[in-house]
Short mmCIF file of C-alpha atoms in Angstrom, two decimals:
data_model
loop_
_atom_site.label_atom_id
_atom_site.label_comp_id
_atom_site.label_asym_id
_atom_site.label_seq_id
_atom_site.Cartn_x
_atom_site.Cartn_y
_atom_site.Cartn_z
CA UNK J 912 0.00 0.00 0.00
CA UNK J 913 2.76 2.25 0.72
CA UNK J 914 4.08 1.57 -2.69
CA UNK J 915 0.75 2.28 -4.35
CA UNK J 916 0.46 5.76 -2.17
CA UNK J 917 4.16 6.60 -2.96
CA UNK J 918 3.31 5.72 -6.76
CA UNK J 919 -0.16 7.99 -6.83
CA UNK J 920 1.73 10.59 -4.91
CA UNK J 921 4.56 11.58 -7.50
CA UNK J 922 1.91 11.34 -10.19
CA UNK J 923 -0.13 13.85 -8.93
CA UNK J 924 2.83 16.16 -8.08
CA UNK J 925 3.85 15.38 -11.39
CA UNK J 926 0.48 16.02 -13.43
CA UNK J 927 0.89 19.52 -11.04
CA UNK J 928 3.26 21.06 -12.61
CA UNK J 929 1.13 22.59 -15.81
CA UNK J 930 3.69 25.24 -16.76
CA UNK J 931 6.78 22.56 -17.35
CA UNK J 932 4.69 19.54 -18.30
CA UNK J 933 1.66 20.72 -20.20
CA UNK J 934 1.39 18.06 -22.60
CA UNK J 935 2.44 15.08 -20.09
CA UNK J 936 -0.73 15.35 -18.12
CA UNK J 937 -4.22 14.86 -19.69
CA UNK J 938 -2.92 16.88 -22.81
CA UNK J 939 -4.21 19.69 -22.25
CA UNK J 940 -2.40 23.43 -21.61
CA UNK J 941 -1.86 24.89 -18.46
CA UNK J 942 -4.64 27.87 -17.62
CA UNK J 943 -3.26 30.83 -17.75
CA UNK J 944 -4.34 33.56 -15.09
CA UNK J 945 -6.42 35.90 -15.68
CA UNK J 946 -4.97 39.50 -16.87
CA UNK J 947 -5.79 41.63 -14.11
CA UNK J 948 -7.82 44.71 -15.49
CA UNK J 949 -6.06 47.75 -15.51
CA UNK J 950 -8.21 50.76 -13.54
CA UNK J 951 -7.05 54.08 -14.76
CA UNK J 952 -7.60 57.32 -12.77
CA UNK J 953 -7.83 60.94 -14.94
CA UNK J 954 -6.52 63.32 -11.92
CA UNK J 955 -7.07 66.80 -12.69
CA UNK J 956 -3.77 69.05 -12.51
CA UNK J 957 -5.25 71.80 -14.54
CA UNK J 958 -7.23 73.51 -11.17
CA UNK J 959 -3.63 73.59 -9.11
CA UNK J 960 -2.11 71.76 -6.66
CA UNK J 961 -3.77 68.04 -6.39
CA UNK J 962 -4.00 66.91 -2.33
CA UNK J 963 -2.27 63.54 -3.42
CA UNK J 964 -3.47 62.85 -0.14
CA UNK J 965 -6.94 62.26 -1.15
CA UNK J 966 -5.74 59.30 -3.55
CA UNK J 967 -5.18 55.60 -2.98
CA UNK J 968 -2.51 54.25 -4.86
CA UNK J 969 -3.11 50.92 -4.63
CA UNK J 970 -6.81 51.00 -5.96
CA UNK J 971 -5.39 52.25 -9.45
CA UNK J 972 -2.91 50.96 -11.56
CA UNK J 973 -2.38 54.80 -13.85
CA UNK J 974 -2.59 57.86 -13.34
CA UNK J 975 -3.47 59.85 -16.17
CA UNK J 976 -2.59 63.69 -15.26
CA UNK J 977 -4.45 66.06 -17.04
CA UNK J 978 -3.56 68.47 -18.83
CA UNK J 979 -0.34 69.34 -21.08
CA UNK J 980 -0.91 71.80 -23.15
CA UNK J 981 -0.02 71.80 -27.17
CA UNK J 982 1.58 75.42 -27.76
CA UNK J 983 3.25 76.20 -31.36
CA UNK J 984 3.12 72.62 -32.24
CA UNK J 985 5.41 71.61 -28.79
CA UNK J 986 3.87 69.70 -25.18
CA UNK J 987 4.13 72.18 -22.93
CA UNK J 988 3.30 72.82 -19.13
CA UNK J 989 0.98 76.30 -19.20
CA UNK J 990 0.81 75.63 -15.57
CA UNK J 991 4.25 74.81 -14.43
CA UNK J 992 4.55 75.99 -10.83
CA UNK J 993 1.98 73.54 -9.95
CA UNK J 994 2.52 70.86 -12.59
CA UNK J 995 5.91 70.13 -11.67
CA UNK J 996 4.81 70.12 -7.84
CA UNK J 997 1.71 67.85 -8.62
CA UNK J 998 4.88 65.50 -10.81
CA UNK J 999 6.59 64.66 -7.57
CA UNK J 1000 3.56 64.71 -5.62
CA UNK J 1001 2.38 61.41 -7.48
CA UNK J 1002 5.33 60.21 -8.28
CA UNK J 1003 5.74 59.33 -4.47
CA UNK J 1004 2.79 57.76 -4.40
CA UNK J 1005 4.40 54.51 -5.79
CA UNK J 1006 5.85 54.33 -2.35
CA UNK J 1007 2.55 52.63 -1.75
CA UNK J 1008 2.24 50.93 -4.97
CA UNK J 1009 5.64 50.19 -7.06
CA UNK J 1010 3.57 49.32 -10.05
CA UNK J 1011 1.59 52.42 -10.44
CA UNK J 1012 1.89 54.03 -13.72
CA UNK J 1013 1.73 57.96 -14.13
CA UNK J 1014 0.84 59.27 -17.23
CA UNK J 1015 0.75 63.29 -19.17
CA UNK J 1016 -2.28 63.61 -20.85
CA UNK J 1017 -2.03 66.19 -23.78
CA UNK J 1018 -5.20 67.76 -24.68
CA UNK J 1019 -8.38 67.32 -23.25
CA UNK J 1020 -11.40 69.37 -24.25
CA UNK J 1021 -9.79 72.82 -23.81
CA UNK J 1022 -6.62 72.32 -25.53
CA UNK J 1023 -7.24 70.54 -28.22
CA UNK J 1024 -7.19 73.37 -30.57
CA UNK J 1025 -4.13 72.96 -32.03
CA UNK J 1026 -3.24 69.33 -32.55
CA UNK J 1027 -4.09 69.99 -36.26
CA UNK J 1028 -1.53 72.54 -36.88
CA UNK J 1029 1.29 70.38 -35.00
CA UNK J 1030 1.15 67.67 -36.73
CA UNK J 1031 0.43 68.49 -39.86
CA UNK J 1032 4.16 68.04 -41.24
CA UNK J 1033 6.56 65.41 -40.13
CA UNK J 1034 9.14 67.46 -39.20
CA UNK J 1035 5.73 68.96 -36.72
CA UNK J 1036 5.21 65.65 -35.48
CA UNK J 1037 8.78 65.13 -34.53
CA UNK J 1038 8.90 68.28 -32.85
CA UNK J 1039 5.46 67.22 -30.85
CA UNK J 1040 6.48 63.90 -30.38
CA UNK J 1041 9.94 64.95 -28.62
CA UNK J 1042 8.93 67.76 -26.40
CA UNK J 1043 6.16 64.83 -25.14
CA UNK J 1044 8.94 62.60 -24.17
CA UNK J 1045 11.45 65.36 -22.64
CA UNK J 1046 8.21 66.24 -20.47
CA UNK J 1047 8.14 62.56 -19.46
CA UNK J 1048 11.75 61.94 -19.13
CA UNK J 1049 12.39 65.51 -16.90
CA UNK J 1050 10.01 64.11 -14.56
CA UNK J 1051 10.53 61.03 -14.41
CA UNK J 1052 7.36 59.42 -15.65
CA UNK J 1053 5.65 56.69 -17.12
CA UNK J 1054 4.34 57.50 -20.71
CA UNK J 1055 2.09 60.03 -22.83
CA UNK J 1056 -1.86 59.56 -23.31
CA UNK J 1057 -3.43 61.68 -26.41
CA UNK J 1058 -6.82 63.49 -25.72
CA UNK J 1059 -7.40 65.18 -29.01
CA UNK J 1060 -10.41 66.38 -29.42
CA UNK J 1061 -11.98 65.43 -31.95
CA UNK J 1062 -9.65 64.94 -35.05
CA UNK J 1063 -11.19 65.93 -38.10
CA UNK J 1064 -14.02 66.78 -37.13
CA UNK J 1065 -16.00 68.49 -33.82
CA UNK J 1066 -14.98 69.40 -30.62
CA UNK J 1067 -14.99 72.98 -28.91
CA UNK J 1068 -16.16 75.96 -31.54
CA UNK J 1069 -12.88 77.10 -33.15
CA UNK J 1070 -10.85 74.35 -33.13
CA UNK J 1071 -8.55 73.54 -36.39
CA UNK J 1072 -9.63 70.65 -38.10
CA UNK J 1073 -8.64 69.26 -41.50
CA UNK J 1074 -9.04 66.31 -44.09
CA UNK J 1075 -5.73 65.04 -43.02
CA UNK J 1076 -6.23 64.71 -39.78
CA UNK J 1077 -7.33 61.09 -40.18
CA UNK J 1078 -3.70 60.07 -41.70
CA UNK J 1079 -2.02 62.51 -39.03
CA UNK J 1080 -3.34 60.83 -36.16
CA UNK J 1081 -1.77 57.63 -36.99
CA UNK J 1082 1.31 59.74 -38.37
CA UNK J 1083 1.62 61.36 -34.61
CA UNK J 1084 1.29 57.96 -32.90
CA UNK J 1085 3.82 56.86 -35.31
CA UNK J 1086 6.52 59.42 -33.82
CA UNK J 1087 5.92 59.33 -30.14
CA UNK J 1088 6.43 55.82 -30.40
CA UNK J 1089 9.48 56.07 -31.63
CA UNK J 1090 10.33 59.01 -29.45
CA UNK J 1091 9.70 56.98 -26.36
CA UNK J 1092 11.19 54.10 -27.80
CA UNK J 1093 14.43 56.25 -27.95
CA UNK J 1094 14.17 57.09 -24.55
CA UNK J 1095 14.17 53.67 -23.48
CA UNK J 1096 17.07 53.29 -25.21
CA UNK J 1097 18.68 55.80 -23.22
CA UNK J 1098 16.77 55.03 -20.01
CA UNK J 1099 15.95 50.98 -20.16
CA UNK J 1100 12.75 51.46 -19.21
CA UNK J 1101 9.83 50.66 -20.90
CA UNK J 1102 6.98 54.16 -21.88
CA UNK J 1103 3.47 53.78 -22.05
CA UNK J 1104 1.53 55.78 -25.05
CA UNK J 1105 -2.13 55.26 -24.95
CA UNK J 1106 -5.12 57.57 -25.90
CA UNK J 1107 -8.45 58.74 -25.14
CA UNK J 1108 -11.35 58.90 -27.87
CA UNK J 1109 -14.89 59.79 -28.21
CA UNK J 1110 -17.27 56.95 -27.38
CA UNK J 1111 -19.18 56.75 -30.25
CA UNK J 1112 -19.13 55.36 -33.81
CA UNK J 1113 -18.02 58.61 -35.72
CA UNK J 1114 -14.85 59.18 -33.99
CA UNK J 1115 -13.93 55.50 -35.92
CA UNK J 1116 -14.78 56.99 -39.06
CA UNK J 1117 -12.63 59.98 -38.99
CA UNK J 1118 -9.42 58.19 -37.63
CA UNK J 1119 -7.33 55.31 -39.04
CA UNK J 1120 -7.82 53.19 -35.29
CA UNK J 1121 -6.43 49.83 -37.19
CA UNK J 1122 -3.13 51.39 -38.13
CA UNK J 1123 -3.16 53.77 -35.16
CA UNK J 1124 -3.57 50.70 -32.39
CA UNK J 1125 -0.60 49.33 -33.04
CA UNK J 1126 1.51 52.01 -31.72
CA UNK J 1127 -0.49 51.97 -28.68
CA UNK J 1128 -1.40 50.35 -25.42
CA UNK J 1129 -4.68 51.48 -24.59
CA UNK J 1130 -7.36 52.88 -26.10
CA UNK J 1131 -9.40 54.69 -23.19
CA UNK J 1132 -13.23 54.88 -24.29
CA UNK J 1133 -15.07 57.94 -23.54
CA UNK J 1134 -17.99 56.45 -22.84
CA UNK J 1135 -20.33 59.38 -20.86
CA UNK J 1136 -21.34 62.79 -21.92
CA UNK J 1137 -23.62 61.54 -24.10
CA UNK J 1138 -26.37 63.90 -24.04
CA UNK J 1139 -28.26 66.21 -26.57
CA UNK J 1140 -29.25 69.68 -25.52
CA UNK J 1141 -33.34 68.89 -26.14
CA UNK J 1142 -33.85 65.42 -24.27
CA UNK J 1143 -33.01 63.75 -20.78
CA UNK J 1144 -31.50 61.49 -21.13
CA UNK J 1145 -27.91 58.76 -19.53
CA UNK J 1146 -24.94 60.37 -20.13
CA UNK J 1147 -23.24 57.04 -19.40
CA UNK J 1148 -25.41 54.49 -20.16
CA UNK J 1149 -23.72 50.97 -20.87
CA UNK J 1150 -26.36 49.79 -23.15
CA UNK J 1151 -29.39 51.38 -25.25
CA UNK J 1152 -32.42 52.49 -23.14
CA UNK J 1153 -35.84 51.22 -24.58
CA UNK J 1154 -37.36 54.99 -22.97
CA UNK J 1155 -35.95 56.80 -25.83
CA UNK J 1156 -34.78 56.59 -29.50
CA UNK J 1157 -30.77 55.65 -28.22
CA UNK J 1158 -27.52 55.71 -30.36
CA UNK J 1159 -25.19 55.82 -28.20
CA UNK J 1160 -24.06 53.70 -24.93
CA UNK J 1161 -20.97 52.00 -24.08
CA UNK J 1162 -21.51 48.83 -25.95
CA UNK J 1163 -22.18 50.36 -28.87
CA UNK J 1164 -18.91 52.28 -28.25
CA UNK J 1165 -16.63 49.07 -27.68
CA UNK J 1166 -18.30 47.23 -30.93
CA UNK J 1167 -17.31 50.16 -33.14
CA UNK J 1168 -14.08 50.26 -32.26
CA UNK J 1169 -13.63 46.37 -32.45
CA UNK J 1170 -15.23 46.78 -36.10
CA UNK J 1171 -11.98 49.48 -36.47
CA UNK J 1172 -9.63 47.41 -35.79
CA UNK J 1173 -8.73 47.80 -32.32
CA UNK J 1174 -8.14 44.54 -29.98
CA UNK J 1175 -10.12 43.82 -27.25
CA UNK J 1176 -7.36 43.61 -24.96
CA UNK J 1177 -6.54 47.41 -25.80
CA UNK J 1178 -9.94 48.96 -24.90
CA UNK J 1179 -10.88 50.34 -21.71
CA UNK J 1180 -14.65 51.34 -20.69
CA UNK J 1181 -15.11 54.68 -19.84
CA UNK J 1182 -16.42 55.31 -16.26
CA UNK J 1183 -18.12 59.33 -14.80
CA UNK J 1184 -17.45 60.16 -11.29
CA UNK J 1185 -19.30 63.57 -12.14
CA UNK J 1186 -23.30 63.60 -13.18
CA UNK J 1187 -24.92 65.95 -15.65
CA UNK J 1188 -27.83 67.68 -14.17
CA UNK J 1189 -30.75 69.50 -16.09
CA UNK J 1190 -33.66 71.82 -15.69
CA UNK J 1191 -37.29 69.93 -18.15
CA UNK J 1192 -40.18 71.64 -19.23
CA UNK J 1193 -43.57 72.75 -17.37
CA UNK J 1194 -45.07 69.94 -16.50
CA UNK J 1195 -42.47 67.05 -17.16
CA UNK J 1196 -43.30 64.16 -14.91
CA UNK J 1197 -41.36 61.05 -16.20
CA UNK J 1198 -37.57 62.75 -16.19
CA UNK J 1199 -35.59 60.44 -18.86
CA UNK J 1200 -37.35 61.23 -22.15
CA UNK J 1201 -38.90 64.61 -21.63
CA UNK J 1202 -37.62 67.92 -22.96
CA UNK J 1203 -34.71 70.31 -21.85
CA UNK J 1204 -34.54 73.18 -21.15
CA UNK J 1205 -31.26 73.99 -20.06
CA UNK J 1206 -28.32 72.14 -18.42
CA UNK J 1207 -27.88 73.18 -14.66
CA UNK J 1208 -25.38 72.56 -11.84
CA UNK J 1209 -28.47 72.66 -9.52
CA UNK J 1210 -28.98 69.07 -8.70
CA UNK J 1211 -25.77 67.99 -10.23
CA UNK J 1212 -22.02 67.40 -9.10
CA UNK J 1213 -19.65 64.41 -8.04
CA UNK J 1214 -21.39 60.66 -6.97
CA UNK J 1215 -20.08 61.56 -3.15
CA UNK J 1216 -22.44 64.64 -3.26
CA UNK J 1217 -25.06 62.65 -5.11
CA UNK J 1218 -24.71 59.41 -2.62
CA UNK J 1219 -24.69 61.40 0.11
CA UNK J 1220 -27.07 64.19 -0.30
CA UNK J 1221 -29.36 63.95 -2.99
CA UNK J 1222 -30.42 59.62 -3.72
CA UNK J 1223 -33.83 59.65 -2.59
CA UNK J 1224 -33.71 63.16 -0.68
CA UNK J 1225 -34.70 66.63 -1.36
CA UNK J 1226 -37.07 65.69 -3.52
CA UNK J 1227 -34.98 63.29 -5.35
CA UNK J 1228 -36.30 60.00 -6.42
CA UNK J 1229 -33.62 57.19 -7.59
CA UNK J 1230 -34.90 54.88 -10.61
CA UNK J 1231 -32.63 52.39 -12.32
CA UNK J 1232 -33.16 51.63 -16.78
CA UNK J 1233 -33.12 47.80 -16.38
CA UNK J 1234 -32.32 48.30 -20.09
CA UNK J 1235 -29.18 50.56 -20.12
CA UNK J 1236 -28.08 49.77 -16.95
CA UNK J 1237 -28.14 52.97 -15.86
CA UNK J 1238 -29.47 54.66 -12.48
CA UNK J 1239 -30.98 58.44 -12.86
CA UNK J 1240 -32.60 60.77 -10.26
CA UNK J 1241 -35.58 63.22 -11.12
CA UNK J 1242 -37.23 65.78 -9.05
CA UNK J 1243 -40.85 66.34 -9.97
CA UNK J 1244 -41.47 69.56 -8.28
CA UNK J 1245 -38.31 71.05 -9.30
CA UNK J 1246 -38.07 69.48 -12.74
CA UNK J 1247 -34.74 68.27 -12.69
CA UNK J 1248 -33.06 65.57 -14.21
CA UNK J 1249 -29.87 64.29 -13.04
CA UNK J 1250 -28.06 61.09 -14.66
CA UNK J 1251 -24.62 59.23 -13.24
CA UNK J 1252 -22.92 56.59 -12.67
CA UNK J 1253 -23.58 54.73 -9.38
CA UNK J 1254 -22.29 51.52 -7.90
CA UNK J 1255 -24.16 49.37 -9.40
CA UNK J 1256 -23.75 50.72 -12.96
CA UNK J 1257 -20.43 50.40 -12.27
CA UNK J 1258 -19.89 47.15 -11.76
CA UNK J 1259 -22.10 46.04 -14.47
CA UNK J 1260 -19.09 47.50 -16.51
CA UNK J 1261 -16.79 45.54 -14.72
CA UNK J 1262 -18.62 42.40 -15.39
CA UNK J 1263 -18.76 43.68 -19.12
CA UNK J 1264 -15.15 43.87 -19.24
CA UNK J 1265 -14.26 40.76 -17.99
CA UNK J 1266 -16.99 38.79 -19.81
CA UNK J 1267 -15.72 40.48 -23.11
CA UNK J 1268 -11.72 40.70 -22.38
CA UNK J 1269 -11.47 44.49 -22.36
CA UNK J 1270 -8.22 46.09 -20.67
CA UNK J 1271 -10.25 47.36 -17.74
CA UNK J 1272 -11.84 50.44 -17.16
CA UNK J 1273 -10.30 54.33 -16.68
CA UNK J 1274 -12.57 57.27 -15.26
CA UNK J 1275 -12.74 61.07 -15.20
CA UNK J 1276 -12.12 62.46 -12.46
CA UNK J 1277 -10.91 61.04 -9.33
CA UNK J 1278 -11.61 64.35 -7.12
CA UNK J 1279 -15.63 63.91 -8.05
CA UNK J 1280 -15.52 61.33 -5.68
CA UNK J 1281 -13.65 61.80 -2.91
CA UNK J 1282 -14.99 58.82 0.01
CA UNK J 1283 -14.06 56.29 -3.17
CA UNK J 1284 -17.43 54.94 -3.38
CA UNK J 1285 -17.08 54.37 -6.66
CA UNK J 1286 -13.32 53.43 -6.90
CA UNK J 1287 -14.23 50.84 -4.27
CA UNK J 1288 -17.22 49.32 -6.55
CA UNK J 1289 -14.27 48.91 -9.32
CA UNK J 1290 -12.10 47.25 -7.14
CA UNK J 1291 -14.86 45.13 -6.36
CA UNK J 1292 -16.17 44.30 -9.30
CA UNK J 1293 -12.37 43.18 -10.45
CA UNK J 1294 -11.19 41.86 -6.86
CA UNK J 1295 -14.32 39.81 -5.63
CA UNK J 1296 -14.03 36.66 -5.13
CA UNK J 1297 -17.36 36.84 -8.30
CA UNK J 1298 -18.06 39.86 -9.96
CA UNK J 1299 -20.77 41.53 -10.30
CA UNK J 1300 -23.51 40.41 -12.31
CA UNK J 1301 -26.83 42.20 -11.02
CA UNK J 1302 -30.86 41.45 -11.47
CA UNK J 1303 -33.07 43.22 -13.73
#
């Protein structure tokens, strides 16, 4: 018997050891983990000084700082007394967290203006392309994120947009990866370049994102904002609502940009700490489908001002779209409409990630939300021991 035991023993020790003996056992592979989801955190420089204090490192794997600026075609830091402050200031945060990733984000809605004009030319894109990497390399960070918006078409009233843009954008991924890739050359470290684009179907159509994906890491979905100025209705809605004619949600998002090109392992669901908040006509009494008439901060704000202040009080009812996913709040007597994210919509896009392979998920902006409730649903919805799948 001892024989026998001995005998069973090494054979089960040796049918254990997937990695070195994959095809001895059973023939099949070993599993591989799971890819943990990446959770990346927009932190707002552009307002001054960031209280670093407020964040938890080791609930987000990047930092995306935002913004640089894009001056006569060059990255540059219009706020640098504070920037270069708010560099150090979370570059000690990987005290707590080694692995933490922190990231300049050129662009954003503001600057955005001039991403046209600077790359336009190679010897343009060069130029952009280097003074992004010096930026990165004086302070000693971790890569470059892109937040042009919109190329070739769009964005803020007065921005430059051209034809070309849709070759350019590829053409200016092209050149900071091989700007970066020269600084690891120097440095022998390895430089993250990944980008933020609008969450919806025509942003594919005016950008190259099958040629541009390959220079990059992620591609961070924008998935909120998506509101008209007439109708109430999500801003951040994961699927289409069956209360009103819908084109936009963050499905719809992550299939158009798999139809581009882009690999599922490269896209990250958009997530909104901050709620859009409007005033509806005399005598609106359902809230999501009746008419605007103007957008309002009244009502509105970050989820920790919504969670704690305004879910069911004040005249604040709480209803959840069983179809979109989506939670909103509407006050009858004051006719406001107010739609968010909460933690439940949340971690329904967690679940969507992991059920589809996505990268993870990246929000804007960490200060909307500063008791975490919804960093903590993330970390749920990616940590728990099952993730989140909830009922109708």
């Amino acid at each position: 018997m001892k024989n026998l035991f001995r005998s069973t023993m090494k054979l089960a020790l040796f049918c254990a050891v997937p990695a070195l003996l994959s095809s001895s056992c059973a023939g099949t592979k070993p599993v591989e983990p799971e890819k943990k989801p990446v959770v990346i955190a927009y932190v707002g420089g552009y307002r001054g000084l960031v209280d670093t204090s407020l964040i938890s490192p080791e609930k987000v794997t990047h930092i995306n700082y935002a913004f640089v600026n894009l001056v006569d075609g060059r990255a540059v830091l219009s706020n640098e007394t504070t920037d270069t402050v708010n560099f150090r200031a979370l570059n000690a945060l990987k005290t707590s967290n080694p692995d933490l990733k922190i990231l300049i984000s050129i662009g954003g809605w503001t600057w955005s203006g001039h991403f046209s004009d600077a790359v336009l030319t190679e010897e343009g894109r060069r130029l952009f392309a280097r003074t992004s990497a010096d930026i990165v390399s004086r302070y000693e960070l971790d890569g470059v994120d892109i937040d042009w918006e919109y190329p070739g078409f769009g964005g803020l009233k007065g921005n430059i947009v051209r034809p070309e843009d849709k070759q350019n954008y590829t053409l200016m991924f092209e050149s900071l990866r091989e700007s970066l890739d020269s600084l690891s050359g120097v440095t022998g470290k390895e430089y993250l370049l990944t980008t933020a684009v609008g969450g919806f179907k025509k942003f594919t159509e005016f950008t190259e994102m099958d040629k541009a994906q390959k220079y990059l890491d992620y591609v961070n979905l924008m998935t909120y904002d998506y509101y008209p100025d007439t109708v109430a209705v999500h801003h951040t809605n994961m699927y289409h609502s069956e209360g009103y004619a819908c084109e936009n949600s963050g499905d719809a998002a992550v299939q158009a940009f798999l139809e581009a090109g882009v690999p599922a392992d490269k896209l990250v669901v958009g997530i909104a700490f901050s709620s859009r908040a409007f005033t509806l006509k005399e005598g609106a009494k359902a809230g999501l489908a009746d008419t605007v008439v103007t957008q309002t901060r009244i009502g509105g704000g970050g989820f920790t001002r919504i969670k704690d202040s305004l879910e069911n009080k004040k005249g604040f009812e709480k209803f959840w779209d069983s179809t979109a996913r989506a939670p909103y709040l509407f006050n009858a007597s004051e006719r406001i409409f107010v739609t968010y994210d909460d933690e439940r919509s949340v971690m329904e896009k967690c679940a969507y990630v992991r059920e589809n392979g996505l990268a993870g998920v990246m929000f804007w902006e960490y200060m909307a939300d500063p008791k975490e409730y919804l960093l903590d649903a993330i970390n749920e919805g990616f940590n728990g021991s099952e993730y989140y799948k909830a009922d109708n």
